[in-house]
Amino acid sequence: MPSPPPLGSLAVQAPSLTPQLVYVSPTTCHNLSLFKDLLREYRRLDDTITMRLNRSNAQFRDRDRIGSNKKGNVQDLACEYIWKELVENWKRRTEIVDYCVNIVDQSMNEKRRVLEGQQGDARAQRKAQADLFAEEVKRNQVHNELSVESIIRKRSLDAFQSRCRYFTPPMNDVEARKWWDAAQSQEAP
């Protein structure tokens, strides 16, 4: 078992320095515990936003002191850096949830077709109904993640704006502006 990183290291500030590439497949979507674990990992950035803002500010202040910083206000640079991380993370999570919603919905439609095809056989029909019920529970769990995402984005945006009151994404960054506007209205882009 690897030893925990020393306090104050980059491993504490940032996600793993050796990130694991995870391929989301239909199997991932159908395994609710794996699906939720994956989302939990992606939500760590949102969960630690205040600490990350503090560390980002300190990092940009240090760069400014040694003269290796880009031109601009340290606070603005730190806010822009964290905002870009948030947007990328929100985008990846939304892609995962949308993909799994589609996979589970397709599976449910297939189970309905099977149930409709089992008209004469009572035993097969009961099994198909049980399969459909299990799929519906899974579907509800996956669909609930859309609501959870909205809540998490709102909470992160509130924390972000409390520290970055005057920040707005640059007009030329279309992706960041889209997420900014969506977060302001509590929608997914």
XYZ file of C-alpha atoms in Angstrom, residues 23-182:
160
model
C -13.290 4.126 -19.726
C -16.989 4.372 -18.999
C -18.885 1.519 -20.579
C -22.445 0.233 -20.331
C -21.171 -2.095 -17.593
C -20.069 0.947 -15.561
C -23.552 2.437 -15.901
C -25.292 -0.758 -14.817
C -23.058 -1.198 -11.762
C -24.487 1.530 -9.528
C -21.768 1.360 -6.891
C -19.022 1.696 -9.516
C -20.936 4.516 -11.232
C -21.379 6.406 -7.954
C -17.744 5.820 -6.942
C -16.600 7.279 -10.252
C -18.762 10.366 -9.771
C -17.549 10.713 -6.183
C -13.964 10.857 -7.456
C -14.873 13.543 -9.981
C -16.743 15.524 -7.301
C -13.670 15.868 -5.076
C -12.693 19.082 -6.832
C -16.054 20.603 -5.952
C -15.869 19.284 -2.396
C -12.507 20.944 -1.801
C -13.051 24.178 -3.703
C -12.290 26.509 -0.782
C -9.010 24.767 -0.024
C -8.114 24.745 -3.727
C -8.842 28.472 -4.008
C -6.584 29.127 -1.008
C -3.775 27.033 -2.462
C -4.170 28.497 -5.919
C -3.945 32.027 -4.506
C -0.804 31.097 -2.585
C 0.702 29.458 -5.656
C 0.072 32.505 -7.858
C 1.381 34.863 -5.142
C 4.583 32.804 -5.016
C 4.915 32.935 -8.794
C 4.336 36.683 -8.695
C 7.093 37.113 -6.092
C 9.661 35.317 -8.229
C 8.451 37.042 -11.390
C 7.276 33.985 -13.334
C 3.597 34.930 -13.295
C 1.643 36.098 -16.307
C 0.613 39.706 -16.255
C -2.448 40.358 -14.164
C -3.873 40.404 -10.700
C -2.901 37.369 -8.589
C -6.483 36.875 -7.380
C -7.842 37.031 -10.944
C -5.259 34.535 -12.198
C -6.027 32.125 -9.352
C -9.773 32.432 -9.953
C -9.360 31.864 -13.688
C -7.237 28.768 -13.034
C -9.787 27.244 -10.633
C -12.694 28.174 -12.896
C -11.102 26.314 -15.814
C -10.621 23.246 -13.591
C -14.244 23.403 -12.463
C -15.553 23.718 -16.023
C -13.500 20.768 -17.259
C -14.635 18.673 -14.316
C -18.300 19.633 -14.703
C -18.096 18.859 -18.403
C -16.621 15.382 -17.820
C -19.170 14.545 -15.124
C -22.054 15.726 -17.286
C -20.817 13.561 -20.162
C -20.630 10.526 -17.859
C -24.088 11.072 -16.367
C -25.696 11.766 -19.768
C -24.061 8.676 -21.253
C -25.273 6.476 -18.403
C -28.781 7.969 -18.501
C -28.984 6.997 -22.185
C -27.592 3.492 -21.545
C -30.019 2.767 -18.695
C -32.971 4.225 -20.632
C -32.131 1.994 -23.614
C -31.891 -1.029 -21.340
C -35.270 -0.234 -19.837
C -36.843 0.063 -23.281
C -35.393 -3.337 -24.196
C -36.850 -4.861 -21.009
C -40.266 -3.391 -21.900
C -40.106 -4.963 -25.352
C -39.208 -8.321 -23.783
C -42.146 -7.995 -21.384
C -44.508 -7.251 -24.256
C -43.216 -10.316 -26.087
C -43.957 -12.636 -23.121
C -47.753 -12.563 -23.475
C -48.505 -16.274 -22.993
C -45.857 -17.476 -20.547
C -46.754 -16.307 -16.980
C -43.414 -17.376 -15.504
C -41.371 -15.582 -18.173
C -43.640 -12.575 -17.819
C -43.014 -12.372 -14.031
C -39.267 -12.613 -14.617
C -39.442 -9.885 -17.262
C -41.473 -7.692 -14.859
C -38.896 -8.224 -12.101
C -36.092 -7.332 -14.538
C -38.016 -4.230 -15.606
C -38.540 -3.190 -11.974
C -34.818 -3.595 -11.231
C -33.993 -1.534 -14.322
C -36.447 1.157 -13.217
C -34.764 1.424 -9.810
C -31.393 1.745 -11.559
C -32.825 4.314 -13.963
C -34.149 6.429 -11.078
C -30.766 6.305 -9.327
C -28.908 7.393 -12.456
C -31.453 10.118 -13.257
C -31.161 11.414 -9.665
C -27.502 12.150 -10.379
C -28.664 14.932 -12.729
C -30.295 16.686 -9.756
C -27.249 16.023 -7.590
C -25.031 17.593 -10.271
C -27.149 20.721 -10.290
C -26.915 21.033 -6.498
C -23.150 20.441 -6.472
C -22.522 22.978 -9.236
C -24.620 25.576 -7.393
C -22.763 24.952 -4.121
C -19.386 25.174 -5.879
C -20.406 28.316 -7.720
C -21.491 29.953 -4.455
C -18.158 29.094 -2.820
C -16.271 30.231 -5.911
C -18.131 33.541 -6.132
C -17.651 34.228 -2.431
C -13.895 34.261 -3.066
C -13.867 35.490 -6.663
C -16.506 38.211 -6.476
C -15.357 40.160 -9.506
C -14.454 37.231 -11.728
C -16.242 36.557 -14.993
C -14.833 34.255 -17.651
C -13.264 35.993 -20.646
C -15.693 36.621 -23.491
C -13.423 34.754 -25.916
C -13.654 31.551 -23.849
C -16.967 30.286 -25.222
C -16.959 27.025 -23.258
C -16.297 28.740 -19.922
C -18.952 31.375 -20.664
C -21.512 28.685 -21.498
C -20.887 26.941 -18.170
C -20.853 30.261 -16.320
C -24.253 31.226 -17.729
C -25.641 27.734 -17.055
